[in-house]
Coordinates of C-alpha atoms in Angstrom, one line a residue:
M1 CA 6.9 -8.6 -10.8
S2 CA 4.5 -8.2 -13.8
V3 CA 0.7 -8.5 -13.6
Q4 CA 0.9 -11.8 -15.5
E5 CA 3.4 -13.2 -13.0
Y6 CA 1.2 -12.0 -10.2
F7 CA -1.9 -13.9 -11.4
S8 CA 0.3 -17.1 -11.9
L9 CA 1.5 -16.8 -8.3
V10 CA -1.9 -16.3 -6.9
V11 CA -2.6 -20.0 -7.0
T12 CA 0.6 -21.1 -5.4
D13 CA 1.7 -18.2 -3.1
Y14 CA -0.2 -18.2 0.3
T15 CA 0.1 -14.5 0.9
L16 CA -1.0 -13.4 -2.5
R17 CA -3.9 -15.9 -2.6
T18 CA -5.1 -14.8 0.9
I19 CA -5.0 -11.1 0.1
T20 CA -6.6 -11.5 -3.4
L21 CA -9.4 -13.7 -2.0
G22 CA -10.0 -11.3 0.9
T23 CA -10.2 -8.2 -1.2
A24 CA -12.4 -9.9 -3.8
I25 CA -14.9 -11.2 -1.1
L26 CA -14.9 -7.8 0.5
G27 CA -15.7 -6.2 -2.8
I28 CA -18.6 -8.6 -3.3
V29 CA -20.1 -7.9 0.2
C30 CA -19.7 -4.2 -0.2
G31 CA -21.2 -4.3 -3.7
M32 CA -24.3 -6.2 -2.5
L33 CA -25.0 -4.2 0.6
G34 CA -23.9 -0.9 -0.8
S35 CA -26.6 -1.1 -3.4
F36 CA -29.2 -0.8 -0.7
A37 CA -27.4 2.2 0.9
V38 CA -27.3 3.9 -2.5
L39 CA -31.0 3.2 -3.1
R40 CA -32.0 4.4 0.4
K41 CA -30.1 7.7 -0.4
Q42 CA -27.8 7.0 2.6
S43 CA -24.5 7.5 0.9
L44 CA -23.0 9.1 4.0
L45 CA -24.0 6.2 6.2
G46 CA -21.0 4.1 5.2
D47 CA -18.7 7.1 6.0
A48 CA -20.3 7.7 9.3
I49 CA -20.2 4.0 10.4
S50 CA -16.6 3.5 9.3
H51 CA -15.5 6.6 11.3
A52 CA -17.6 5.6 14.2
A53 CA -15.8 2.3 14.4
L54 CA -12.4 3.9 15.2
P55 CA -13.0 4.5 18.9
G56 CA -14.3 1.0 19.3
I57 CA -11.1 -0.4 17.9
V58 CA -8.9 1.7 20.2
I59 CA -11.1 0.9 23.3
A60 CA -11.0 -2.8 22.5
F61 CA -7.2 -2.6 22.4
L62 CA -7.1 -0.7 25.7
I63 CA -9.3 -3.4 27.3
S64 CA -7.5 -6.4 25.9
G65 CA -4.0 -4.9 26.1
A66 CA -3.0 -6.7 22.8
K67 CA -3.6 -6.4 19.1
N68 CA -6.1 -9.2 18.8
S69 CA -7.8 -8.8 15.5
N70 CA -11.0 -10.5 16.7
M71 CA -11.3 -8.3 19.7
L72 CA -10.6 -5.2 17.6
L73 CA -13.3 -6.2 15.2
I74 CA -15.8 -6.8 18.0
G75 CA -15.0 -3.3 19.3
A76 CA -15.4 -1.8 15.9
L77 CA -18.8 -3.6 15.5
V78 CA -20.1 -2.4 18.8
S79 CA -19.0 1.2 18.2
G80 CA -20.3 1.2 14.7
L81 CA -23.7 -0.1 15.8
V82 CA -23.9 2.5 18.6
G83 CA -23.1 5.2 16.1
T84 CA -25.6 4.0 13.7
F85 CA -28.5 3.8 16.1
W86 CA -27.5 7.2 17.5
I87 CA -27.9 8.6 14.0
S88 CA -31.4 6.9 13.8
G89 CA -32.3 8.3 17.3
I90 CA -31.2 11.8 16.4
V91 CA -33.3 11.8 13.2
K92 CA -36.4 10.5 15.0
K93 CA -36.2 12.4 18.3
T94 CA -35.1 15.8 16.9
H95 CA -35.9 18.1 14.0
L96 CA -32.4 17.4 12.5
K97 CA -32.2 15.8 9.1
S98 CA -30.3 12.6 8.4
D99 CA -27.4 14.3 6.7
T100 CA -26.9 16.5 9.7
A101 CA -27.0 13.6 12.1
L102 CA -24.6 11.6 9.9
G103 CA -22.1 14.5 9.9
L104 CA -22.5 15.0 13.6
I105 CA -21.9 11.4 14.6
L106 CA -19.1 11.0 12.0
S107 CA -17.1 14.0 13.4
L108 CA -17.8 13.2 17.0
F109 CA -16.8 9.5 16.9
F110 CA -13.8 10.1 14.6
G111 CA -12.6 12.9 16.8
F112 CA -12.9 10.8 19.9
G113 CA -11.2 7.9 18.1
M114 CA -8.2 10.1 17.1
L115 CA -7.9 11.4 20.7
L116 CA -7.8 7.8 22.0
L117 CA -5.3 6.9 19.2
T118 CA -3.0 9.7 20.3
F119 CA -3.2 8.4 23.9
V120 CA -2.4 4.9 22.8
Q121 CA 0.6 5.9 20.8
K122 CA 2.2 7.4 23.9
M123 CA 1.8 4.1 25.8
P124 CA 4.9 1.7 26.3
N125 CA 3.3 -0.9 24.0
A126 CA 2.4 1.6 21.3
Q127 CA 4.5 -0.2 18.7
Q128 CA 2.6 -3.4 19.4
A129 CA -0.7 -1.7 18.8
G130 CA -0.2 -0.6 15.2
L131 CA -3.8 0.8 15.3
D132 CA -2.9 3.6 12.9
K133 CA -3.0 1.0 10.1
Y134 CA -6.8 0.9 10.5
L135 CA -7.0 4.5 9.2
F136 CA -5.9 3.6 5.7
G137 CA -5.9 -0.2 5.9
Q138 CA -3.1 -2.7 5.3
A139 CA -4.2 -5.6 3.2
A140 CA -0.9 -7.4 3.7
T141 CA -1.9 -8.2 7.3
L142 CA -4.8 -10.4 6.1
V143 CA -4.6 -14.0 7.2
E144 CA -6.6 -17.0 6.3
S145 CA -8.9 -16.6 9.4
D146 CA -9.8 -13.1 8.2
V147 CA -10.7 -14.4 4.8
W148 CA -12.9 -17.1 6.4
L149 CA -14.6 -14.4 8.4
M150 CA -15.3 -12.3 5.3
A151 CA -16.7 -15.4 3.6
I152 CA -19.0 -16.1 6.5
V153 CA -20.3 -12.5 6.4
M154 CA -20.8 -12.8 2.7
G155 CA -22.7 -16.0 3.1
V156 CA -24.9 -14.6 5.9
S157 CA -25.6 -11.4 3.9
L158 CA -26.5 -13.4 0.8
L159 CA -28.8 -15.7 2.8
V160 CA -30.5 -12.8 4.5
L161 CA -31.1 -11.1 1.1
L162 CA -32.6 -14.2 -0.3
L163 CA -34.9 -14.7 2.7
F164 CA -36.1 -11.2 2.8
W165 CA -35.8 -10.3 -0.8
K166 CA -39.4 -9.3 -1.3
E167 CA -39.5 -7.3 1.9
F168 CA -36.3 -5.4 1.1
K169 CA -37.3 -4.7 -2.4
V170 CA -40.7 -3.3 -1.5
Q171 CA -39.4 -1.3 1.4
H172 CA -36.6 0.4 -0.5
F173 CA -38.8 1.4 -3.4
D174 CA -42.0 2.2 -1.6
P175 CA -41.8 2.4 2.2
D176 CA -45.4 3.5 2.7
Y177 CA -46.7 0.5 0.6
S178 CA -44.4 -1.7 2.6
K179 CA -46.0 -0.6 5.9
S180 CA -49.5 -1.1 4.4
L181 CA -48.6 -4.7 3.6
G182 CA -47.8 -5.2 7.3
F183 CA -44.1 -5.6 7.0
N184 CA -42.0 -4.8 10.1
T185 CA -40.0 -2.0 8.6
R186 CA -38.2 -1.3 11.8
F187 CA -37.0 -4.9 11.9
L188 CA -35.9 -4.8 8.3
D189 CA -34.0 -1.5 8.9
V190 CA -32.1 -3.1 11.8
I191 CA -31.2 -6.1 9.8
M192 CA -29.9 -4.1 6.8
T193 CA -28.0 -1.7 9.0
T194 CA -26.4 -4.5 10.9
L195 CA -25.3 -6.2 7.7
I196 CA -23.8 -2.9 6.4
V197 CA -22.0 -2.3 9.7
L198 CA -20.6 -5.9 9.5
A199 CA -19.4 -5.3 5.9
I200 CA -17.7 -2.1 7.0
V201 CA -16.1 -3.7 10.0
I202 CA -14.5 -6.6 8.1
G203 CA -13.2 -4.1 5.5
L204 CA -11.4 -1.8 8.0
Q205 CA -8.3 -3.9 8.1
T206 CA -8.0 -3.9 4.3
V207 CA -9.2 -0.5 3.2
G208 CA -9.2 1.5 6.4
V209 CA -11.6 3.9 8.1
V210 CA -11.1 6.8 5.8
L211 CA -11.7 4.9 2.5
M212 CA -14.2 2.3 3.5
S213 CA -17.2 4.3 2.5
A214 CA -15.9 4.6 -1.0
M215 CA -15.6 0.8 -1.2
L216 CA -19.2 0.5 0.0
L217 CA -20.6 3.0 -2.5
A218 CA -18.5 3.0 -5.6
P219 CA -19.4 -0.4 -7.0
A220 CA -23.1 0.2 -6.3
A221 CA -23.0 3.7 -7.9
A222 CA -21.4 2.2 -11.0
A223 CA -23.9 -0.6 -11.2
R224 CA -26.8 1.8 -10.8
Q225 CA -25.9 3.4 -14.2
W226 CA -26.4 0.2 -16.1
T227 CA -29.8 -1.1 -15.0
N228 CA -33.1 -0.3 -13.3
N229 CA -33.5 -3.9 -12.0
L230 CA -32.5 -4.4 -8.4
G231 CA -31.3 -8.0 -8.8
I232 CA -29.1 -7.1 -11.8
M233 CA -27.8 -4.0 -10.0
I234 CA -26.7 -6.1 -6.9
F235 CA -25.1 -8.6 -9.2
L236 CA -23.2 -6.0 -11.2
A237 CA -22.2 -4.2 -8.0
A238 CA -20.8 -7.4 -6.6
V239 CA -18.8 -8.0 -9.8
F240 CA -17.5 -4.5 -9.9
G241 CA -16.5 -4.8 -6.2
A242 CA -14.7 -8.1 -6.7
L243 CA -12.9 -6.8 -9.8
S244 CA -11.8 -3.7 -7.9
G245 CA -10.4 -5.8 -5.1
I246 CA -8.6 -8.2 -7.5
F247 CA -7.1 -5.6 -9.8
G248 CA -6.3 -3.2 -6.9
T249 CA -4.4 -5.9 -5.2
A250 CA -2.6 -6.9 -8.4
I251 CA -1.4 -3.4 -9.1
S252 CA -0.3 -3.0 -5.5
A253 CA 1.6 -6.3 -5.6
T254 CA 3.4 -5.5 -8.9
S255 CA 4.4 -2.0 -7.8
N256 CA 6.6 -0.6 -5.1
N257 CA 5.3 1.4 -2.2
L258 CA 1.7 1.6 -3.3
S259 CA -0.9 0.8 -0.7
T260 CA -3.5 -1.8 -1.5
G261 CA -6.5 0.0 0.0
P262 CA -6.3 3.2 -1.9
L263 CA -5.6 1.4 -5.1
I264 CA -8.7 -0.8 -4.7
V265 CA -10.7 2.4 -4.2
L266 CA -9.1 4.0 -7.3
V267 CA -10.0 1.0 -9.4
A268 CA -13.5 1.1 -8.1
A269 CA -13.6 4.8 -9.1
V270 CA -12.5 3.9 -12.6
F271 CA -15.5 1.6 -12.9
V272 CA -17.7 4.5 -11.7
V273 CA -16.2 6.9 -14.3
I274 CA -16.6 4.3 -17.1
S275 CA -20.2 3.7 -16.1
F276 CA -21.0 7.4 -15.9
V277 CA -19.7 7.9 -19.4
F278 CA -20.5 4.7 -21.3
S279 CA -23.6 3.2 -19.8
P280 CA -26.3 3.1 -22.5
G281 CA -29.2 4.3 -20.3
R282 CA -27.6 7.1 -18.2
G283 CA -24.1 7.5 -19.6
L284 CA -23.0 11.0 -20.6
L285 CA -21.8 9.8 -24.0
F286 CA -25.1 8.2 -25.0
R287 CA -27.0 11.0 -23.5
E288 CA -25.2 13.4 -25.8
I289 CA -25.7 11.1 -28.7
R290 CA -29.5 11.0 -28.0
H291 CA -29.5 14.7 -27.6
W292 CA -27.8 15.2 -30.9
K293 CA -30.1 12.7 -32.6
N294 CA -33.2 14.4 -31.2
R295 CA -32.0 17.8 -32.2
N296 CA -31.2 16.5 -35.7
D297 CA -34.6 14.8 -36.0
L298 CA -36.3 18.0 -34.8
Q299 CA -34.5 20.0 -37.5
L300 CA -35.5 17.4 -40.2
H301 CA -39.1 17.5 -39.0
K302 CA -39.1 21.3 -39.3
T303 CA -37.7 21.1 -42.8
L304 CA -40.2 18.4 -43.8
H305 CA -43.1 20.5 -42.4
F306 CA -41.9 23.5 -44.4
M307 CA -41.8 21.3 -47.6
Y308 CA -45.3 20.0 -46.7
E309 CA -46.7 23.6 -46.5
I310 CA -45.3 24.1 -50.0
A311 CA -46.4 20.8 -51.5
K312 CA -50.0 21.0 -50.2
T313 CA -50.6 24.1 -52.4
H314 CA -50.7 21.6 -55.3
E315 CA -53.2 18.9 -55.9
D316 CA -50.4 16.5 -56.8
I317 CA -48.1 16.2 -53.8
S318 CA -45.3 14.9 -56.0
H319 CA -45.2 18.1 -57.9
P320 CA -41.5 19.1 -58.2
H321 CA -40.2 22.3 -56.7
K322 CA -36.9 24.1 -57.0
V323 CA -34.3 23.4 -54.2
K324 CA -33.4 27.0 -54.0
I325 CA -36.9 27.8 -52.6
L326 CA -35.8 26.0 -49.4
N327 CA -33.3 28.9 -48.8
N328 CA -36.3 30.8 -47.4
F329 CA -36.3 28.3 -44.5
Q330 CA -33.8 29.3 -41.9
G331 CA -33.1 25.7 -40.8
Y332 CA -32.5 24.3 -44.2
T333 CA -29.1 22.6 -45.0
R334 CA -27.8 20.4 -47.7
N335 CA -27.2 17.7 -45.1
S336 CA -30.9 17.8 -44.0
L337 CA -32.0 17.5 -47.6
K338 CA -29.7 14.4 -48.0
N339 CA -31.1 12.9 -44.8
L340 CA -34.7 13.4 -45.9
E341 CA -33.9 11.7 -49.2
D342 CA -32.2 8.8 -47.4
R343 CA -35.4 8.3 -45.3
E344 CA -37.5 8.3 -48.5
Y345 CA -39.5 11.3 -47.4
I346 CA -38.5 13.2 -50.6
T347 CA -36.9 12.6 -54.0
V348 CA -34.2 14.9 -55.4
D349 CA -33.7 15.2 -59.1
G350 CA -31.0 17.7 -59.9
A351 CA -32.1 21.1 -58.7
M352 CA -35.7 19.9 -58.1
W353 CA -37.3 18.1 -55.1
S354 CA -40.6 16.5 -54.6
L355 CA -42.5 15.1 -51.6
T356 CA -43.1 11.3 -51.6
Q357 CA -46.3 9.7 -50.2
K358 CA -44.3 8.5 -47.2
G359 CA -43.0 12.0 -46.6
Y360 CA -46.5 13.5 -47.0
N361 CA -48.0 11.0 -44.4
K362 CA -45.1 11.7 -42.0
A363 CA -45.6 15.5 -42.4
M364 CA -49.4 15.1 -41.9
N365 CA -48.8 13.2 -38.6
L366 CA -46.4 15.9 -37.4
Y367 CA -48.9 18.6 -38.4
N368 CA -51.7 16.8 -36.5
Q369 CA -49.5 16.3 -33.4
Q370 CA -48.7 20.0 -33.5
E371 CA -52.3 21.0 -33.7
N372 CA -53.3 18.7 -30.9
S373 CA -50.5 20.1 -28.7
Y374 CA -52.0 23.6 -29.2
D375 CA -55.4 22.3 -28.2

C-alpha cells in the first residue's frame, strides 16, 4: 500500500482512522505539555515518569487478573504520580539535585517494573497479559474508546492552559516574580505535573515506556528553535507532534514489519534536525551565514578604515590613489574592493580608487566607535 492509498483509506477504514486520530491527538497533547517541560529544563522528567509507570501497569494487571486497558492506565497514572512526587520530595528533602533524583527514580521504578513483568510472564495467563507491548508500544491495539480518552485529555489540558495561562507563563520564565505576585506556585506545579503524567500515560499504549519521553520532548525542542514566544512555541510543538503521529503512522502502515511507535519518534526527530539546521533564529545554517557575513563585514570595515587613513592625508577626500597601495594592507583582496564599490563606499577607475563621501562618513563612524571602545 502506497502513502497515497493510505491517506485515501483513512476516511473509510476504521482501524487506520482510529490509529491516525489517536497518534495525531497524542502528538498534540505531548507537544503542548512538553513545551513546559523543556522550558522548565526538566527534559528527563518525561523519561522518569514513563519508566515509573511500568510497575503500576503490571500491578494493575495482577490485581484485576485481566488486561483491561482502563485498569492498566489507572495503575500507570498512580505509579507515575507516585514517582513524580517522590522526585520532588527527594529534591526538597535532601541535598540531591533534580537530575540525580530523576535518574534514581527512573532506574528504581523501571527495575521494579521489569522484575514484576518477568514474574507475570511465568504465570499461566501470561499470554493474555501482553504487557511487554507497553515497553515499545503497539498502536494497532488502539480502539475508539482510547482515542476518545486522548481527546478528553487534550481538551482538559487545553482548558487548563487557557485558564492558568498568565500564571504558567510567569512561573516558567520568572518563578521568583511569580511568588511575589502571590501565585500558588506549588498548586501550579502539581497541575502541570499531573497533566504531563496524564499525557505520558495515554501514550504508553502507542509509543511505549522506552520512547515516550522522546515523544514528549522532540516536538517542543523543535518548536523552541523557531520562536521566543510561548504561545507560538506551544502551537508549533502541537503541529510538529500531530504531523509526527500522522506521518509515522502512514509510514508504518505502508511498510512491512515496522513498528508505529519508533517511526513516530523518528519522524519527530527529523523535525528536530530540520529545526536545528534551518530555523532562522537559532539554526546552524543561518548561524554560519551570519558568522560569515559578520566576518566579511569586519574585513570590509578594516579595509575601509585603511583607505580612510590614506585619504585623510589629503584635503580632498576624493583624491585618487593607486590600487596597488592597498597591497600593503594584509586583509586586502580584489573581492573586498568590489564589495566596497558595490556599497558605494569607493569608486574605482582602472588602477585608481578614491573614497566617496558616503565611504568617508562610514569610516569616520567606525573610527569614532573604535576610539570610544578604547575609552
